[in-house]
PDB file of C-alpha atoms in Angstrom:
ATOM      1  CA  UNK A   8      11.521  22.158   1.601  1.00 52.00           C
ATOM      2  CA  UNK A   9       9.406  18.926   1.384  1.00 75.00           C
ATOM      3  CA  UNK A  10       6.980  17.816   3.857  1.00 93.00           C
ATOM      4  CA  UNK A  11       7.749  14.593   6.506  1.00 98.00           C
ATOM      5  CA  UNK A  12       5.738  11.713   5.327  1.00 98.00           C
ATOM      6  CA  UNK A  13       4.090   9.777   8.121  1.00 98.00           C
ATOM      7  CA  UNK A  14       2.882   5.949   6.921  1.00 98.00           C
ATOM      8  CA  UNK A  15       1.063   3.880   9.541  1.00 98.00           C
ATOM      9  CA  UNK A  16       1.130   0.017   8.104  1.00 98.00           C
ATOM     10  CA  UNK A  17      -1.539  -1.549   9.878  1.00 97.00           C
ATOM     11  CA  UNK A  18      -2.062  -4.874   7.388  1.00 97.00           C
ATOM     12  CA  UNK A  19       0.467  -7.702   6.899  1.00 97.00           C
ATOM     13  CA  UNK A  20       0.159 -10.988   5.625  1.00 95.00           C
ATOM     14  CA  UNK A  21      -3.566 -10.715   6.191  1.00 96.00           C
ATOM     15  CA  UNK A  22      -4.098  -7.999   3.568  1.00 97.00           C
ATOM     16  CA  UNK A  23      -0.661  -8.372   1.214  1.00 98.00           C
ATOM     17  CA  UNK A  24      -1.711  -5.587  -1.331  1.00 98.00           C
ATOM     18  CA  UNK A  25      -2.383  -2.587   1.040  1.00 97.00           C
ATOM     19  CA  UNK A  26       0.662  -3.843   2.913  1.00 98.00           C
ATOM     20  CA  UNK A  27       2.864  -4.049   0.156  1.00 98.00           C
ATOM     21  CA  UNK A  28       1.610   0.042  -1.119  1.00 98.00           C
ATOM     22  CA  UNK A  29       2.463   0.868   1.946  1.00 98.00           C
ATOM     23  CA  UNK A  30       5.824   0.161   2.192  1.00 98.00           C
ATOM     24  CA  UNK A  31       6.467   0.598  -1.590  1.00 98.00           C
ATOM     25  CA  UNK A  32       5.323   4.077  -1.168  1.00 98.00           C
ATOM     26  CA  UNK A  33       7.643   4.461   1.812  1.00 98.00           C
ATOM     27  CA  UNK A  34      10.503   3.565   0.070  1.00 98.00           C
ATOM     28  CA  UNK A  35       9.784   6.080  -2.588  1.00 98.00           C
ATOM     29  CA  UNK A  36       9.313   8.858  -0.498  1.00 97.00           C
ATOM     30  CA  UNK A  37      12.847   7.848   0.826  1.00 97.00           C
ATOM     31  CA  UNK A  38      14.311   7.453  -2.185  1.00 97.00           C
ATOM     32  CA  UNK A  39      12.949  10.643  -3.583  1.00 96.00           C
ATOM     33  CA  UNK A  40      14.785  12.299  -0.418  1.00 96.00           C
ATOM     34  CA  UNK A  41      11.450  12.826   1.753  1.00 97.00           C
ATOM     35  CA  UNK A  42      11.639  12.397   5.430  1.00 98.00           C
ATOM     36  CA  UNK A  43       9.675   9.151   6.268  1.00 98.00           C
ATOM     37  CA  UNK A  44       8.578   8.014   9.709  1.00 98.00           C
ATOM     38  CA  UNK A  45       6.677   4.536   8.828  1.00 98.00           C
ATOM     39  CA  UNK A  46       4.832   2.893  11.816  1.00 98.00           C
ATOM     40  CA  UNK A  47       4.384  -0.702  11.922  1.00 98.00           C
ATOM     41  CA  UNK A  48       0.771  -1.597  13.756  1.00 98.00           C
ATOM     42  CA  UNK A  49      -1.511  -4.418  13.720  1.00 97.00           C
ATOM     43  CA  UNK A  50      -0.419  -7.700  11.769  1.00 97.00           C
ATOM     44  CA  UNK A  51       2.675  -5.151  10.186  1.00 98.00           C
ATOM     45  CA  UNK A  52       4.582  -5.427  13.647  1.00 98.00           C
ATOM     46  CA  UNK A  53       5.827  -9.017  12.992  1.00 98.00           C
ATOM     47  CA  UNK A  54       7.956  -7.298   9.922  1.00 98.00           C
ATOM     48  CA  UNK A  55       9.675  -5.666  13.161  1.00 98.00           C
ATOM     49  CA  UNK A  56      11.471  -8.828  13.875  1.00 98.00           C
ATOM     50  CA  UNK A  57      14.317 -10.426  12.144  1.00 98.00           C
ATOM     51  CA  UNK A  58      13.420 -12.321   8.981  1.00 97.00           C
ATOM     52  CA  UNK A  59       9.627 -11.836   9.043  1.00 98.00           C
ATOM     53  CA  UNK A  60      10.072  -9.617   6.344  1.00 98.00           C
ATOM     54  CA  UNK A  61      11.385 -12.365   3.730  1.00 98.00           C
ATOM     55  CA  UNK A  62       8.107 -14.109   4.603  1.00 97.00           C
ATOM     56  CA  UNK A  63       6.336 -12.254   2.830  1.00 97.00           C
ATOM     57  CA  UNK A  64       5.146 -12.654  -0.390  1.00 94.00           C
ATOM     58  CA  UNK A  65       3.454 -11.029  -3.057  1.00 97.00           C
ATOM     59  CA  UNK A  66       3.368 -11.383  -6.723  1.00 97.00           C
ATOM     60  CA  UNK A  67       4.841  -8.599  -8.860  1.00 97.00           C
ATOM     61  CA  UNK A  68       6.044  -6.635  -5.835  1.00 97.00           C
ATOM     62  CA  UNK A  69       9.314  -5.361  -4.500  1.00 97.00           C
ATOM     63  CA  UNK A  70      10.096  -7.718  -2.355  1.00 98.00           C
ATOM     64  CA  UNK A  71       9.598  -6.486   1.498  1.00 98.00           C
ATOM     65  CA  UNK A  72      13.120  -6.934   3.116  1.00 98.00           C
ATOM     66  CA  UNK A  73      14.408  -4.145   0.200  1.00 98.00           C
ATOM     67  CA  UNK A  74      11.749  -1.750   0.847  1.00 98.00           C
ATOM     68  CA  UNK A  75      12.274  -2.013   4.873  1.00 98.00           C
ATOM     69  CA  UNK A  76      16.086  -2.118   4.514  1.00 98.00           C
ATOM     70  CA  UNK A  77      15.648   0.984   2.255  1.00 98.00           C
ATOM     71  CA  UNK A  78      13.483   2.499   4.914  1.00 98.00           C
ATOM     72  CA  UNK A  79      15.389   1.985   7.631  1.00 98.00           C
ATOM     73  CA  UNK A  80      18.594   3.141   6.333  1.00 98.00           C
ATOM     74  CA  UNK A  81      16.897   7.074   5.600  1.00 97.00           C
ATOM     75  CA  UNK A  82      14.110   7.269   7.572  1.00 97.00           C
ATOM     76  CA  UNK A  83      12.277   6.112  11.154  1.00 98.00           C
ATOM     77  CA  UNK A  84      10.802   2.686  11.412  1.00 98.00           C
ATOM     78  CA  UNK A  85       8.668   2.641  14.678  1.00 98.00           C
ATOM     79  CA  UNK A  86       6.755  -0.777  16.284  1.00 98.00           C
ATOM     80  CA  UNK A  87       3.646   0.270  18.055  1.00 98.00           C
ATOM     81  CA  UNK A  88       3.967  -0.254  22.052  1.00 98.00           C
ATOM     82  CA  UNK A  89       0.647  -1.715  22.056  1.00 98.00           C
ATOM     83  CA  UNK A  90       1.017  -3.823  19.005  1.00 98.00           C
ATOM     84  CA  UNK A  91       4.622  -4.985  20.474  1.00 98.00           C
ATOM     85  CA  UNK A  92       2.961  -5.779  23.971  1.00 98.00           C
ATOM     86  CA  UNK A  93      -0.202  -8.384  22.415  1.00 98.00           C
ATOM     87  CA  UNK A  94       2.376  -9.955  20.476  1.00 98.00           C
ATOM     88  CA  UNK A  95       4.821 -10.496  22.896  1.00 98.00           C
ATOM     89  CA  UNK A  96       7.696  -8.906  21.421  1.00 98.00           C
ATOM     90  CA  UNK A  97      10.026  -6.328  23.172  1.00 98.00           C
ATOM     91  CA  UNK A  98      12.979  -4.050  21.972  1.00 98.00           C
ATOM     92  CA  UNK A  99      15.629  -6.946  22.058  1.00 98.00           C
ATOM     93  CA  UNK A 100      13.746  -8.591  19.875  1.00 98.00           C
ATOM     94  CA  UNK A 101      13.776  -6.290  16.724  1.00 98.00           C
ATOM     95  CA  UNK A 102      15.623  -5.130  13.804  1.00 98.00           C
ATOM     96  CA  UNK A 103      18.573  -2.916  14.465  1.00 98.00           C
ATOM     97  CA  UNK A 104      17.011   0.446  13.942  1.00 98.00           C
ATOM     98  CA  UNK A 105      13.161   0.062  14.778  1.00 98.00           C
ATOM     99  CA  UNK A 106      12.052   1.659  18.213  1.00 98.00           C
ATOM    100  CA  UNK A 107       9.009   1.178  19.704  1.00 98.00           C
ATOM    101  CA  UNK A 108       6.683   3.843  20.492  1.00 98.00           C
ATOM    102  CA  UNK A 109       2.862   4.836  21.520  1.00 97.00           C
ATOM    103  CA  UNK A 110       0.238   6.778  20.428  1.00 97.00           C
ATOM    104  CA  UNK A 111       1.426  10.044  22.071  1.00 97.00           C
ATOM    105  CA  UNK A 112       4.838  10.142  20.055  1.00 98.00           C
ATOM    106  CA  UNK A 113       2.512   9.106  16.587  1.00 98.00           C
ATOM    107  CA  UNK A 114       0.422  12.016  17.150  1.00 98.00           C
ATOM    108  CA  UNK A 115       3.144  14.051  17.800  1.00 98.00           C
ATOM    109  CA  UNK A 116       4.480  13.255  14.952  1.00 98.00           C
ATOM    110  CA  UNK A 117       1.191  13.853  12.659  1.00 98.00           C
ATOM    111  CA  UNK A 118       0.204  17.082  14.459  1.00 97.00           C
ATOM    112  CA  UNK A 119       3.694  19.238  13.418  1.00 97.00           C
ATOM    113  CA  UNK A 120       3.676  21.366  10.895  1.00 96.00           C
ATOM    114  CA  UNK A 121       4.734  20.212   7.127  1.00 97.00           C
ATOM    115  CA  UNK A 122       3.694  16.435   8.015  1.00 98.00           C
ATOM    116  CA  UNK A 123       1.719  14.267   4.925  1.00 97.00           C
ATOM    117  CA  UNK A 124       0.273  11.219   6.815  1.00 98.00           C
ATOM    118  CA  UNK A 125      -1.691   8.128   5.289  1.00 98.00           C
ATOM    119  CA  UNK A 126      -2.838   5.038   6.789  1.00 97.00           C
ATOM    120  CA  UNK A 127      -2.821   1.961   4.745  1.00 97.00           C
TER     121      UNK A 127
END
């Protein structure tokens, strides 16, 4: 049995490469058949809304909207509460599939047994 993967995005735009890894490695671990929870925080919670993703750009990288699609049709895609609140957005607002969550279900999530979690 593999371990759940637990990715917490915290860059966007403002830091492409470490955003790009971490979804790229997200969609691995999903297409490898690993459970993935990824957790969009910090300038990563616009890619919760419709057609941020496709804004983003980086050279010689998957491009973003295949990765989340991938992720979101195998594993968990969760919007920080927090993050959602300062930028105004609420559960209407995002992609079919991404909940929003706090702190307490994130370290719920990192404290059970068999769970890998990074932070890029």
């Amino acid at each position: 049995m593999s371990k759940k993967l637990v990715i917490k995005v915290t860059a966007g735009a403002d830091a492409p490469e470490r955003c790009s890894q971490a979804f790229t490695v997200a969609a691995v671990a999903v297409a490898s058949g690993v459970p993935v929870s990824l957790w969009l925080t910090g300038e990563s919670s616009w890619f919760a809304l419709p057609g941020r993703a496709a804004e983003f750009e980086l050279p010689h990288a998957a491009p973003l909207p295949d990765l989340l699609e991938s992720i979101l049709a195998a594993g968990t895609v969760t919007l920080c509460t927090q993050c959602a609140v300062r930028r105004g957005i609420e559960q209407a607002d995002t992609l079919a599939g991404v909940r929003i969550a706090g702190a307490q279900v994130f370290v719920s999530e990192i404290m059970a047994d068999g769970v890998q979690a990074l932070v890029y």
